[in-house]
Structures are given as C-alpha cells and as structure tokens.
Amino acid sequence: MRGVGGVRGGTMAADSTLLLSLVEEFVSGLQDSKAKDAAKGVKDGQFTVLQLVEALGLSLTSSQAPTRARGVQLLSEVLKECYGELTEREVEVLIAFYENRLKDHYVITPPVLQGLRALVSLCTTLPPGSAVSMLRSLFQDVHVQQILCLGADFVFGFVQSMDGERDPRNLLLAFQIAKSIIHRGYDLGKFTEELFEVTSCYFPIDFTPPPNDPHGITKEELIQELRGVLTGTPKFAEFLLPLIIEKLDSDVPSAKLDSLQTLTACVSQYEHKDLAEFLEGLWASLRREVFQTSSENVESAGLAALTALTSCLSRSVLNSDSEDSLSSFLDLILKDCKHHLCEPDLKLVWPSAKLLQATCCASNRASHIVTAAVMPSLIDQYNSRTQVRTTTDILMFTEFHMSTFFFSILSFQRITKYTSRTFKPSFSQAFGMYSSVSFSVDEVVLACHSLQRIAEQVEDEEETGRCFHDVIIPRLLSLALQARLFMWFPFGLFRVVRMAAQTASRAVSLFLDGDVSFLPDNSFPSHIQLLKQGDSWSQSQMVCLLMGCVCSLPRSVEVPQIDQLLSALEEMSCTCSHQLSYTSAAKCFAGLVNKRPPGQLVLLHSCQKAIFVAKALLLRYHPLFKTLTDKLFSLLDDTDLGPMAADSFSLLMSDFTDVLNRSCHADVRIMYRQRFFSENSAKLVQGFNAATQEKKSNYLKALSNIVNKLPKQVQVTELPALLSLLLEALTCPDQGVQLSTLSCLEPVLINPPPALIQQLEALVNRLLALLCSPAMNVRIVSLRCIHALSSFPVLPFRARVLRALAKPLDDKKRLVRSEAVQARGEWFLLGSPGGR
C-alpha cells in the first residue's frame, strides 16, 4: 500500500474531480457507501487525508448544521477504514480540526468523537501535548454525555497519557481533567487505584516556580487542583488515608499543612465506614500535631481536621448490627486528653482543651458526650478552689462548655452554705469576665445562643428567671447599646424567661423615658432618646431591641405605657429616614397592635397606609383589616404606587421570623391566607378586567403573590377559576411575576386538573417563550414545567418543543443546560415504542 501522504502527480486533476464527487454524493446525496469509496481512494494513494479535508471545505462552512455534520462524518468514516500510518503533521492538523469542530453545533459532536477515537487507534504515538490538548477540548466544549460511554477505557487512556508528566502546565491541566472525570461520574472500574496512583505520586506538591516564569503557574494552584482530585470520591479513601498518615510523619511543615487540609477536605465526602479502619492512626497523627507542634498553622489545620473527622462520624446512621464509630473515636480522644485537664503540670492542659473543643464543635452529639465526660471533674476543681483561675480559663476558653458552665453556676452554689445573696454576685462576676465585645463576635454569638438555650430549659425556675432579669439581660442590653450593635442579641430570651413582664417594663422605660438606672456600669446620658433618630442612625436602629422585648410577650401580659409607646413608634416609622430603623419601628407597632384588645385600636386611623399594620390585623382577622386592604386594592390602579401595592401582597401573605408569629405569642388565626384569598380573589379578577392595559400587570402581580403563598392543595382547587389570569401573568414583562406564577404552576402539573389540559396549547406557547428570559431562574422553572408537560397528551407539540429546547442546551449556565437535557430527553421519547 502506498503512503497516505503520497501524491499521484500526473492524475491529480482527475483524482481531485473524483474526490469532490465522492464528497458531494455522501454529503448532499446521503449515500453512505461513498465513505468506503473515499477510504479506498486514500488507501490506494489517489488522494491524501488532508486533501479530503480541503475537499470538504464547502460542506464544513455550510450554514446548515446537518450538512456540516455529514462532512465531519465522512472524514471520520475514512479514518476508521485507514490502516496505514499518518504523518505527524497530518495528525496535528486533524486533531486541531476536530478540536475546532467541538465548538460547533451539538449535532456535530458524535462524528467528531468518532474521528478522535479513530485517530487515537491509528497512531501508536501521538504528537507531544496532543493527548492533553484533546482531553482539554473534550471537557471544555462537550456539554453532554457522549464520552461517558467510553467508561473505564477512557480512564485507562487518560492514566496512560498522564503517566510520568513533569511539565507543571500539563500537570495543572491533567489535574483539572482528572477532577472532571471523577465529578462527572465516569466508571473508574478496575482502574480506580491506577487513577489514584498516577495523581497521588505528586502529593504533596513540591514545586517552586522559576524566577520570571512566563506561564504564571503557582504552587497553590497545583495544590488546590490536586486536592480536588484526591478528595473527589470516597473510592479513594482506602488509598488516600494511609497516604495522609504517612505524609504527616514528614518534617516539612508545608507537607504537614497540605496533608491536614486534604484530610479536612476529603472527610466531607466520606461516610463512617470509609474511615473506620484508619481512625486510630488518624487520631495518633492529629494528637501529635497538636501536642508537639511548632507551628500555629499546622496546629490550626490539625484542629480543623479533627472537627471535620468527628463531624463525618457524627453523620453515621446506626443500626443494631453496626458499631458506633463516633463513640469509639471519642473514647480514644477522652482517654488521651481528659486526665491532662486535671493535672498540676499545665504543659498539656491547653493542647488537650483545644482538642476537646475542636471535637465538640463538630456536632451536638459529640458535644454532649465530651461535655458529660469532662465537666464534672472541671466543676469539682472549680468548687474546691484549687487551680480556680486555670479551670475558669479553660471553661471560658472552650465554647462547647459555655451552656453547661452557666447552667452549673445558675443551678448549683459553689459552696452549699452560700445564700442566694452571695450566689448572684458570683454569677455576675463570672458573666462579667465573659462579657468583656476581648472575645470575637462569633464567640459572643455562641455565648448568647447558649444563654438562650439555658433560659428555655429552666424557664419555670423563679430564681433563675430573676438572675436573668437582674443580671444577664441588663448586661446584654448595656453591651448592645455601647457597641451600637444588636445582631448578636439573643431575642429569644424575652420569650421564655420568667419575669418577662418586669424586663419589658424596664425596656419600655429605657426607650420612652431614657431610664438607664438598671444598666450596669453604663456611661449613657441620663435621658438618652432611643426613639429619636437625631444625628445617629446607629442609635435609632436599637429599636430592634425594643421590638424583640415587647413583641415577644404573651398576650396576657400588659405592656406599660402602651399608648405613649405606640405614638412614639408611629412617629418614628413616619419620620425616620433610616430604613432599618423605621421598618423595625413599624414592625414593633404592628406586633403590639396585633395583641391589643378589640376595643383599643383607636390609634390606627392615622396609620392606614402602614402595610405592617395591615399584616397584624390580617393575622387575627380583625374587622378593621378590610379598610386597609380596600385602600391597598385601590392603589393597584395608581400609576406610580401600583407596582409597590402589588408587592405588598407578598408581604401580607408571607411569614415573619422576628415578629408577628406564633413563637412571639402573636394572635394568628388558622387558614387566614385561604380566607383572605376566597374573600378577595374576585376583586382582583374584576380589577384586572376593568384596568387599562398598562395597569393590568399590577393585578397580575398581586394575584401571583397571593396564590404563590397558598398551600398547594388550595392552589390545585382554585386553579381552574384563575387559570386564564395565571396564563396571562406568564406574559407579564415583570420577571418576579413570571417566576412567582411558574412556582404556582409547577406543583399543579404533577396532577393537573381538566381545566389545565384544555389550555395546553396556550400553556406550551407561554412556557416556550420564557426559555429566552434573561433571568436564569425563570428559564430553569420553565424547563421544569415543560419537562412535566411530557406526561400530558402533547404529541402534536413534540416537534415544536424539541426545536425550542435546542437553544437552552447551549445555555451559558450549567443548571439551565442540565434541566434542558432532562426535558428534551423526555420529549424525545414521546411516541416511541418504549416511551410515553
């Protein structure tokens, strides 16, 4: 056989004509047999493969994707039939050609993959860098699952191409490809260990870029990409964990740090069964790095790894036949650490405390087990007055013990002969130590949450309630006012602590009258005006504290100076320019109004535009609510305020977390949403029908906001009467309306009512139009609805839907492409023997 690159000089023109004819008949005439003729011409030396590429020029530049696909298919068929050697130059050109074709329409991808596979089979040795280049193109440009069918064979080919690679540029790319192989779900098969070995031989990364490196490859980039490979699948656990234990014996701090950070990353993917065999070795290594460390970074990484490891074990699901891996692991830790907390030699006290702290941070269960094991001995030391300072420091240092520590001081006197008079100062001193904003914000937040949990557990104890009333809450209020911060404040304390009425009285006096006499060690002016904005919004926003206090009271508790308080809150909500301040004031006003007796709502007449007041009255379904909602409905026809009024219906129907909910003892009637809908939906329909075209969107938006908050079963029941308006809402240009309406329709499509079946054509048209929405969420939910429609009698729409779904397959957002693939797959099956 003559070489593929051979040229028959005298008959070149005739051969060129023959080649063009074969191309034309295969591409345009759809005669598949011409591929064998073209391959025979190549093997016989009539023309070369590169001449075939040139002859395909017009086909490959056609505006029709199927024509371009036929051209690529011809070339790939020819390569499959050729058994001779290609020159290195021909291989380079063909690889570049195919890589470029991968960027084309998705219908061209299958023949491109066929051609690349033929090239790999033909060539015993690919040109340098070609294998990595091909893989990069595959993973960057192929958005569907065609290459998954290669399975373990593809993995083996990748392992072979990467083996022995030293160039950091290629390594970076190879790590990225290996990570994609793992994350995209390729069947690693019997090559799991080979893939691990070919990548883990570079762990830990030891690379220093040369001076003035033009490529800009950094050590950190290589570390992160390799870590993504090694930690990407639990299938690597049996190989990776022994490797980490081995590398932790290194004397190089960077190697230790990399190993610990890799351990932290990998256990988030693992289950307890993946770790069980290696727990003792891992604990021994982690213990050594904290007990004997010479580097703060390594110590911190070791503690983080211990937290992650314990968290993984805490997620294990126990049955009667399985071992409790968490308990076994904690036994190891307690055995090595517990006794150090009680020893006179302080050398290992702090490392042990840090290890226990890291363990407890992992989960509630771990915290409970460790706390139960170590707290009795610590409290005994505290009570015996031996090493009091050290013991207190340990207790204050570890966040996990805070709730137990406070509870112990609250529930037990340090010495049984102490009276309550001496008990309270000792607690105040202890709390004062902790409250000195020297602690981080996170630690303060954790302590406040602990206090709230304590209050929930002992809310019926009068002595404890008084301690909160006299000591804890005043100190917390003082700290919040001094720092002008409230985000960390445990508002739940006001809901559960006994003597809440007395605390509320103090809070009202503080905000209305500026009475700061009950605040400890304060430096506030004697008549501070917290409900006046003045020059400081940081002061006016403290109204959040007032809201948390007075709006959390049971309805049976009377708020002192209620009329003056409502008046001050009303003024602040109307005159303050700081959004958080006036919003909080309005919420506080509404929370109080919600609990007022029916005959004591005379102050509402000046607040009829306050949406929070409307919400407060809606929850209890007070008769005055109708006055406010009628005003709101009338505003839908207002050119300027109509959109805002429509948005207000979403607020009316939504749940609040900070006020106006049952946990705050608000007056909330059952099924208030359904009642509001049944009494007002007709108004919206009538208003929509009577409105001018430019104002109809306000009614659609209001309707969508209401229906979207109804229980799903109510939506299904009410859908037939509102279907025409909801379909109209899908054409509204407001993306919020579109998304809200789609969210209403999506669950209904699972079990559609007959009225919806009758509107299929209108629904399909509107959903297809939304596939081009600039909002990603709208495109995603539209695709889900189209997917659900495939179970309907929609065969007449099949061709049109499939054409429309081609565009989102190339969407720039992965989540959109994923939904499009699923929807298109279901619609493809329509009408097929095995389909729907």
PDB file of C-alpha atoms in Angstrom, residues 65-285:
ATOM      1  CA  ALA A  65     -25.637  22.113  10.908  1.00  0.00           C
ATOM      2  CA  PRO A  66     -26.711  18.696   9.434  1.00  0.00           C
ATOM      3  CA  THR A  67     -24.629  19.392   6.319  1.00  0.00           C
ATOM      4  CA  ARG A  68     -21.592  20.241   8.439  1.00  0.00           C
ATOM      5  CA  ALA A  69     -22.177  17.089  10.469  1.00  0.00           C
ATOM      6  CA  ARG A  70     -22.244  14.925   7.298  1.00  0.00           C
ATOM      7  CA  GLY A  71     -18.944  16.440   6.214  1.00  0.00           C
ATOM      8  CA  VAL A  72     -17.269  15.607   9.521  1.00  0.00           C
ATOM      9  CA  GLN A  73     -18.850  12.154   9.481  1.00  0.00           C
ATOM     10  CA  LEU A  74     -17.268  11.397   6.062  1.00  0.00           C
ATOM     11  CA  LEU A  75     -13.804  12.280   7.329  1.00  0.00           C
ATOM     12  CA  SER A  76     -14.276  10.161  10.470  1.00  0.00           C
ATOM     13  CA  GLU A  77     -15.549   7.177   8.451  1.00  0.00           C
ATOM     14  CA  VAL A  78     -12.479   7.392   6.218  1.00  0.00           C
ATOM     15  CA  LEU A  79     -10.132   7.468   9.216  1.00  0.00           C
ATOM     16  CA  LYS A  80     -11.821   4.351  10.618  1.00  0.00           C
ATOM     17  CA  GLU A  81     -11.085   2.463   7.392  1.00  0.00           C
ATOM     18  CA  CYS A  82      -7.462   3.570   7.066  1.00  0.00           C
ATOM     19  CA  TYR A  83      -4.903   1.120   8.429  1.00  0.00           C
ATOM     20  CA  GLY A  84      -1.740   2.894   7.331  1.00  0.00           C
ATOM     21  CA  GLU A  85       0.435   5.328   9.267  1.00  0.00           C
ATOM     22  CA  LEU A  86      -0.395   9.028   9.245  1.00  0.00           C
ATOM     23  CA  THR A  87       2.410  11.517   9.339  1.00  0.00           C
ATOM     24  CA  GLU A  88       2.876  13.580  12.493  1.00  0.00           C
ATOM     25  CA  ARG A  89       1.926  16.701  10.569  1.00  0.00           C
ATOM     26  CA  GLU A  90      -1.334  15.108   9.366  1.00  0.00           C
ATOM     27  CA  VAL A  91      -2.193  14.028  12.899  1.00  0.00           C
ATOM     28  CA  GLU A  92      -1.579  17.526  14.279  1.00  0.00           C
ATOM     29  CA  VAL A  93      -3.767  19.111  11.587  1.00  0.00           C
ATOM     30  CA  LEU A  94      -6.571  16.582  12.114  1.00  0.00           C
ATOM     31  CA  ILE A  95      -6.529  16.989  15.893  1.00  0.00           C
ATOM     32  CA  ALA A  96      -6.682  20.780  15.532  1.00  0.00           C
ATOM     33  CA  PHE A  97      -9.530  20.359  13.026  1.00  0.00           C
ATOM     34  CA  TYR A  98     -11.556  18.110  15.333  1.00  0.00           C
ATOM     35  CA  GLU A  99     -10.942  20.293  18.396  1.00  0.00           C
ATOM     36  CA  ASN A 100     -12.280  23.255  16.467  1.00  0.00           C
ATOM     37  CA  ARG A 101     -15.355  21.258  15.377  1.00  0.00           C
ATOM     38  CA  LEU A 102     -16.217  20.526  19.022  1.00  0.00           C
ATOM     39  CA  LYS A 103     -17.109  24.193  19.392  1.00  0.00           C
ATOM     40  CA  ASP A 104     -19.733  23.800  16.636  1.00  0.00           C
ATOM     41  CA  HIS A 105     -23.363  22.707  16.956  1.00  0.00           C
ATOM     42  CA  TYR A 106     -24.045  19.742  19.242  1.00  0.00           C
ATOM     43  CA  VAL A 107     -25.212  17.550  16.319  1.00  0.00           C
ATOM     44  CA  ILE A 108     -21.628  17.577  15.065  1.00  0.00           C
ATOM     45  CA  THR A 109     -20.219  16.251  18.341  1.00  0.00           C
ATOM     46  CA  PRO A 110     -20.851  12.483  17.711  1.00  0.00           C
ATOM     47  CA  PRO A 111     -18.898  12.307  14.411  1.00  0.00           C
ATOM     48  CA  VAL A 112     -16.130  14.393  15.995  1.00  0.00           C
ATOM     49  CA  LEU A 113     -15.800  11.922  18.874  1.00  0.00           C
ATOM     50  CA  GLN A 114     -15.831   9.086  16.329  1.00  0.00           C
ATOM     51  CA  GLY A 115     -12.977  10.723  14.451  1.00  0.00           C
ATOM     52  CA  LEU A 116     -10.879  11.397  17.540  1.00  0.00           C
ATOM     53  CA  ARG A 117     -11.278   7.779  18.592  1.00  0.00           C
ATOM     54  CA  ALA A 118     -10.143   6.657  15.139  1.00  0.00           C
ATOM     55  CA  LEU A 119      -7.098   8.910  15.351  1.00  0.00           C
ATOM     56  CA  VAL A 120      -6.091   7.519  18.734  1.00  0.00           C
ATOM     57  CA  SER A 121      -6.468   3.982  17.392  1.00  0.00           C
ATOM     58  CA  LEU A 122      -4.440   4.738  14.255  1.00  0.00           C
ATOM     59  CA  CYS A 123      -1.478   6.351  15.962  1.00  0.00           C
ATOM     60  CA  THR A 124       0.904   4.358  18.109  1.00  0.00           C
ATOM     61  CA  THR A 125       2.363   7.616  19.425  1.00  0.00           C
ATOM     62  CA  LEU A 126       0.546  10.953  19.402  1.00  0.00           C
ATOM     63  CA  PRO A 127       2.484  14.200  18.872  1.00  0.00           C
ATOM     64  CA  PRO A 128       3.722  15.792  22.135  1.00  0.00           C
ATOM     65  CA  GLY A 129       0.928  17.500  24.070  1.00  0.00           C
ATOM     66  CA  SER A 130      -1.797  16.218  21.745  1.00  0.00           C
ATOM     67  CA  ALA A 131      -3.420  13.853  24.246  1.00  0.00           C
ATOM     68  CA  VAL A 132      -3.777  16.558  26.896  1.00  0.00           C
ATOM     69  CA  SER A 133      -4.979  19.027  24.282  1.00  0.00           C
ATOM     70  CA  MET A 134      -7.700  16.642  23.100  1.00  0.00           C
ATOM     71  CA  LEU A 135      -8.855  15.955  26.641  1.00  0.00           C
ATOM     72  CA  ARG A 136      -8.998  19.655  27.439  1.00  0.00           C
ATOM     73  CA  SER A 137     -11.206  20.280  24.423  1.00  0.00           C
ATOM     74  CA  LEU A 138     -13.487  17.392  25.341  1.00  0.00           C
ATOM     75  CA  PHE A 139     -14.068  18.640  28.851  1.00  0.00           C
ATOM     76  CA  GLN A 140     -14.384  22.295  27.888  1.00  0.00           C
ATOM     77  CA  ASP A 141     -16.599  22.007  24.821  1.00  0.00           C
ATOM     78  CA  VAL A 142     -18.693  18.845  25.167  1.00  0.00           C
ATOM     79  CA  HIS A 143     -21.736  19.671  27.328  1.00  0.00           C
ATOM     80  CA  VAL A 144     -23.499  16.327  27.053  1.00  0.00           C
ATOM     81  CA  GLN A 145     -22.756  12.746  27.986  1.00  0.00           C
ATOM     82  CA  GLN A 146     -21.385  11.284  24.704  1.00  0.00           C
ATOM     83  CA  ILE A 147     -17.945  10.420  26.105  1.00  0.00           C
ATOM     84  CA  LEU A 148     -19.350   8.685  29.167  1.00  0.00           C
ATOM     85  CA  CYS A 149     -19.953   5.594  27.036  1.00  0.00           C
ATOM     86  CA  LEU A 150     -16.190   5.076  26.812  1.00  0.00           C
ATOM     87  CA  GLY A 151     -16.200   4.360  30.579  1.00  0.00           C
ATOM     88  CA  ALA A 152     -13.172   2.666  32.085  1.00  0.00           C
ATOM     89  CA  ASP A 153     -11.402   2.557  28.711  1.00  0.00           C
ATOM     90  CA  PHE A 154     -11.317   6.329  28.670  1.00  0.00           C
ATOM     91  CA  VAL A 155      -9.966   6.405  32.233  1.00  0.00           C
ATOM     92  CA  PHE A 156      -7.222   3.948  31.317  1.00  0.00           C
ATOM     93  CA  GLY A 157      -6.283   6.047  28.299  1.00  0.00           C
ATOM     94  CA  PHE A 158      -6.056   9.140  30.457  1.00  0.00           C
ATOM     95  CA  VAL A 159      -3.875   7.343  33.020  1.00  0.00           C
ATOM     96  CA  GLN A 160      -1.501   6.289  30.261  1.00  0.00           C
ATOM     97  CA  SER A 161      -1.306   9.794  28.804  1.00  0.00           C
ATOM     98  CA  MET A 162      -0.600  11.399  32.190  1.00  0.00           C
ATOM     99  CA  ASP A 163       1.903   8.869  33.498  1.00  0.00           C
ATOM    100  CA  GLY A 164       5.332  10.431  34.041  1.00  0.00           C
ATOM    101  CA  GLU A 165       4.233  14.006  33.213  1.00  0.00           C
ATOM    102  CA  ARG A 166       6.547  16.661  34.691  1.00  0.00           C
ATOM    103  CA  ASP A 167       5.641  19.929  32.975  1.00  0.00           C
ATOM    104  CA  PRO A 168       3.651  21.990  35.551  1.00  0.00           C
ATOM    105  CA  ARG A 169       1.460  23.420  32.782  1.00  0.00           C
ATOM    106  CA  ASN A 170       0.378  19.966  31.682  1.00  0.00           C
ATOM    107  CA  LEU A 171       0.067  18.798  35.285  1.00  0.00           C
ATOM    108  CA  LEU A 172      -2.322  21.624  36.115  1.00  0.00           C
ATOM    109  CA  LEU A 173      -4.473  20.686  33.133  1.00  0.00           C
ATOM    110  CA  ALA A 174      -4.203  16.969  33.875  1.00  0.00           C
ATOM    111  CA  PHE A 175      -5.400  17.513  37.458  1.00  0.00           C
ATOM    112  CA  GLN A 176      -8.357  19.503  36.162  1.00  0.00           C
ATOM    113  CA  ILE A 177      -9.254  16.718  33.738  1.00  0.00           C
ATOM    114  CA  ALA A 178      -8.909  14.042  36.415  1.00  0.00           C
ATOM    115  CA  LYS A 179     -11.227  16.051  38.655  1.00  0.00           C
ATOM    116  CA  SER A 180     -13.772  16.272  35.855  1.00  0.00           C
ATOM    117  CA  ILE A 181     -13.550  12.510  35.269  1.00  0.00           C
ATOM    118  CA  ILE A 182     -14.421  11.960  38.932  1.00  0.00           C
ATOM    119  CA  HIS A 183     -17.123  14.612  39.275  1.00  0.00           C
ATOM    120  CA  ARG A 184     -18.867  13.722  36.024  1.00  0.00           C
ATOM    121  CA  GLY A 185     -19.446  10.184  37.160  1.00  0.00           C
ATOM    122  CA  TYR A 186     -17.200   8.162  34.868  1.00  0.00           C
ATOM    123  CA  ASP A 187     -16.999   4.474  35.621  1.00  0.00           C
ATOM    124  CA  LEU A 188     -13.484   4.113  37.041  1.00  0.00           C
ATOM    125  CA  GLY A 189     -13.879   0.343  37.111  1.00  0.00           C
ATOM    126  CA  LYS A 190     -10.738  -1.621  37.771  1.00  0.00           C
ATOM    127  CA  PHE A 191      -8.619   1.468  37.119  1.00  0.00           C
ATOM    128  CA  THR A 192      -9.608   3.285  40.351  1.00  0.00           C
ATOM    129  CA  GLU A 193      -6.277   2.591  42.017  1.00  0.00           C
ATOM    130  CA  GLU A 194      -4.353   3.406  38.827  1.00  0.00           C
ATOM    131  CA  LEU A 195      -6.015   6.823  38.596  1.00  0.00           C
ATOM    132  CA  PHE A 196      -5.223   7.465  42.256  1.00  0.00           C
ATOM    133  CA  GLU A 197      -1.605   6.362  41.882  1.00  0.00           C
ATOM    134  CA  VAL A 198      -0.931   8.414  38.749  1.00  0.00           C
ATOM    135  CA  THR A 199      -2.139  11.583  40.522  1.00  0.00           C
ATOM    136  CA  SER A 200      -1.164  10.955  44.149  1.00  0.00           C
ATOM    137  CA  CYS A 201       2.504  10.467  43.234  1.00  0.00           C
ATOM    138  CA  TYR A 202       2.672  14.289  43.097  1.00  0.00           C
ATOM    139  CA  PHE A 203       1.307  14.655  46.683  1.00  0.00           C
ATOM    140  CA  PRO A 204       2.250  16.755  48.497  1.00  0.00           C
ATOM    141  CA  ILE A 205       3.145  19.287  45.835  1.00  0.00           C
ATOM    142  CA  ASP A 206       6.777  20.386  45.995  1.00  0.00           C
ATOM    143  CA  PHE A 207       7.120  22.997  43.303  1.00  0.00           C
ATOM    144  CA  THR A 208       8.861  26.346  43.194  1.00  0.00           C
ATOM    145  CA  PRO A 209       8.254  28.360  40.021  1.00  0.00           C
ATOM    146  CA  PRO A 210      11.407  29.674  38.381  1.00  0.00           C
ATOM    147  CA  PRO A 211      12.111  33.410  38.506  1.00  0.00           C
ATOM    148  CA  ASN A 212      10.237  35.424  35.876  1.00  0.00           C
ATOM    149  CA  ASP A 213       8.127  32.369  34.973  1.00  0.00           C
ATOM    150  CA  PRO A 214       6.154  33.445  31.858  1.00  0.00           C
ATOM    151  CA  HIS A 215       3.451  30.821  32.443  1.00  0.00           C
ATOM    152  CA  GLY A 216       2.420  32.006  35.913  1.00  0.00           C
ATOM    153  CA  ILE A 217       1.834  28.529  37.338  1.00  0.00           C
ATOM    154  CA  THR A 218       1.838  28.733  41.151  1.00  0.00           C
ATOM    155  CA  LYS A 219       2.323  26.082  43.804  1.00  0.00           C
ATOM    156  CA  GLU A 220      -1.049  26.934  45.349  1.00  0.00           C
ATOM    157  CA  GLU A 221      -2.838  26.323  42.034  1.00  0.00           C
ATOM    158  CA  LEU A 222      -1.295  22.871  41.749  1.00  0.00           C
ATOM    159  CA  ILE A 223      -2.122  22.082  45.394  1.00  0.00           C
ATOM    160  CA  GLN A 224      -5.778  23.033  45.036  1.00  0.00           C
ATOM    161  CA  GLU A 225      -6.312  21.160  41.765  1.00  0.00           C
ATOM    162  CA  LEU A 226      -4.586  18.011  43.046  1.00  0.00           C
ATOM    163  CA  ARG A 227      -6.576  18.201  46.285  1.00  0.00           C
ATOM    164  CA  GLY A 228      -9.759  18.360  44.238  1.00  0.00           C
ATOM    165  CA  VAL A 229      -8.766  15.067  42.582  1.00  0.00           C
ATOM    166  CA  LEU A 230      -7.695  13.181  45.702  1.00  0.00           C
ATOM    167  CA  THR A 231     -10.736  14.228  47.731  1.00  0.00           C
ATOM    168  CA  GLY A 232     -13.244  13.918  44.915  1.00  0.00           C
ATOM    169  CA  THR A 233     -14.578  10.424  45.604  1.00  0.00           C
ATOM    170  CA  PRO A 234     -14.895   8.056  48.598  1.00  0.00           C
ATOM    171  CA  LYS A 235     -13.491   5.339  46.306  1.00  0.00           C
ATOM    172  CA  PHE A 236     -10.053   6.796  47.010  1.00  0.00           C
ATOM    173  CA  ALA A 237     -10.430   6.550  50.809  1.00  0.00           C
ATOM    174  CA  GLU A 238      -8.607   3.242  51.207  1.00  0.00           C
ATOM    175  CA  PHE A 239      -5.617   4.681  49.345  1.00  0.00           C
ATOM    176  CA  LEU A 240      -5.670   8.316  50.474  1.00  0.00           C
ATOM    177  CA  LEU A 241      -5.998   7.941  54.246  1.00  0.00           C
ATOM    178  CA  PRO A 242      -2.874   5.746  54.654  1.00  0.00           C
ATOM    179  CA  LEU A 243      -1.019   8.193  52.417  1.00  0.00           C
ATOM    180  CA  ILE A 244      -2.037  11.141  54.625  1.00  0.00           C
ATOM    181  CA  ILE A 245      -0.944   9.299  57.774  1.00  0.00           C
ATOM    182  CA  GLU A 246       2.398   8.577  56.107  1.00  0.00           C
ATOM    183  CA  LYS A 247       2.919  12.172  54.949  1.00  0.00           C
ATOM    184  CA  LEU A 248       2.111  13.561  58.409  1.00  0.00           C
ATOM    185  CA  ASP A 249       5.359  11.972  59.573  1.00  0.00           C
ATOM    186  CA  SER A 250       7.216  14.422  57.356  1.00  0.00           C
ATOM    187  CA  ASP A 251       9.497  17.031  58.921  1.00  0.00           C
ATOM    188  CA  VAL A 252       8.455  19.632  56.330  1.00  0.00           C
ATOM    189  CA  PRO A 253       5.744  21.963  57.733  1.00  0.00           C
ATOM    190  CA  SER A 254       4.252  22.651  54.289  1.00  0.00           C
ATOM    191  CA  ALA A 255       3.801  18.915  53.700  1.00  0.00           C
ATOM    192  CA  LYS A 256       2.063  18.535  57.072  1.00  0.00           C
ATOM    193  CA  LEU A 257      -0.181  21.511  56.348  1.00  0.00           C
ATOM    194  CA  ASP A 258      -1.139  20.192  52.902  1.00  0.00           C
ATOM    195  CA  SER A 259      -1.866  16.745  54.354  1.00  0.00           C
ATOM    196  CA  LEU A 260      -4.086  18.106  57.130  1.00  0.00           C
ATOM    197  CA  GLN A 261      -6.014  20.385  54.796  1.00  0.00           C
ATOM    198  CA  THR A 262      -6.500  17.487  52.393  1.00  0.00           C
ATOM    199  CA  LEU A 263      -7.828  15.343  55.241  1.00  0.00           C
ATOM    200  CA  THR A 264     -10.299  18.081  56.171  1.00  0.00           C
ATOM    201  CA  ALA A 265     -11.490  18.283  52.571  1.00  0.00           C
ATOM    202  CA  CYS A 266     -11.833  14.541  51.981  1.00  0.00           C
ATOM    203  CA  VAL A 267     -13.847  13.575  55.066  1.00  0.00           C
ATOM    204  CA  SER A 268     -16.702  15.837  53.997  1.00  0.00           C
ATOM    205  CA  GLN A 269     -17.256  13.306  51.181  1.00  0.00           C
ATOM    206  CA  TYR A 270     -16.851  10.181  53.285  1.00  0.00           C
ATOM    207  CA  GLU A 271     -19.063   8.008  55.451  1.00  0.00           C
ATOM    208  CA  HIS A 272     -18.047   6.415  58.729  1.00  0.00           C
ATOM    209  CA  LYS A 273     -17.387   3.059  57.023  1.00  0.00           C
ATOM    210  CA  ASP A 274     -14.734   4.712  54.844  1.00  0.00           C
ATOM    211  CA  LEU A 275     -12.875   5.899  57.962  1.00  0.00           C
ATOM    212  CA  ALA A 276     -13.339   3.064  60.459  1.00  0.00           C
ATOM    213  CA  GLU A 277     -10.172   1.165  59.552  1.00  0.00           C
ATOM    214  CA  PHE A 278      -7.936   4.242  59.890  1.00  0.00           C
ATOM    215  CA  LEU A 279      -9.332   6.060  62.955  1.00  0.00           C
ATOM    216  CA  GLU A 280      -6.601   5.067  65.399  1.00  0.00           C
ATOM    217  CA  GLY A 281      -3.821   6.065  63.018  1.00  0.00           C
ATOM    218  CA  LEU A 282      -5.506   9.367  62.151  1.00  0.00           C
ATOM    219  CA  TRP A 283      -6.056  10.243  65.821  1.00  0.00           C
ATOM    220  CA  ALA A 284      -2.445   9.422  66.701  1.00  0.00           C
ATOM    221  CA  SER A 285      -1.235  11.744  63.942  1.00  0.00           C
TER     222      SER A 285
END
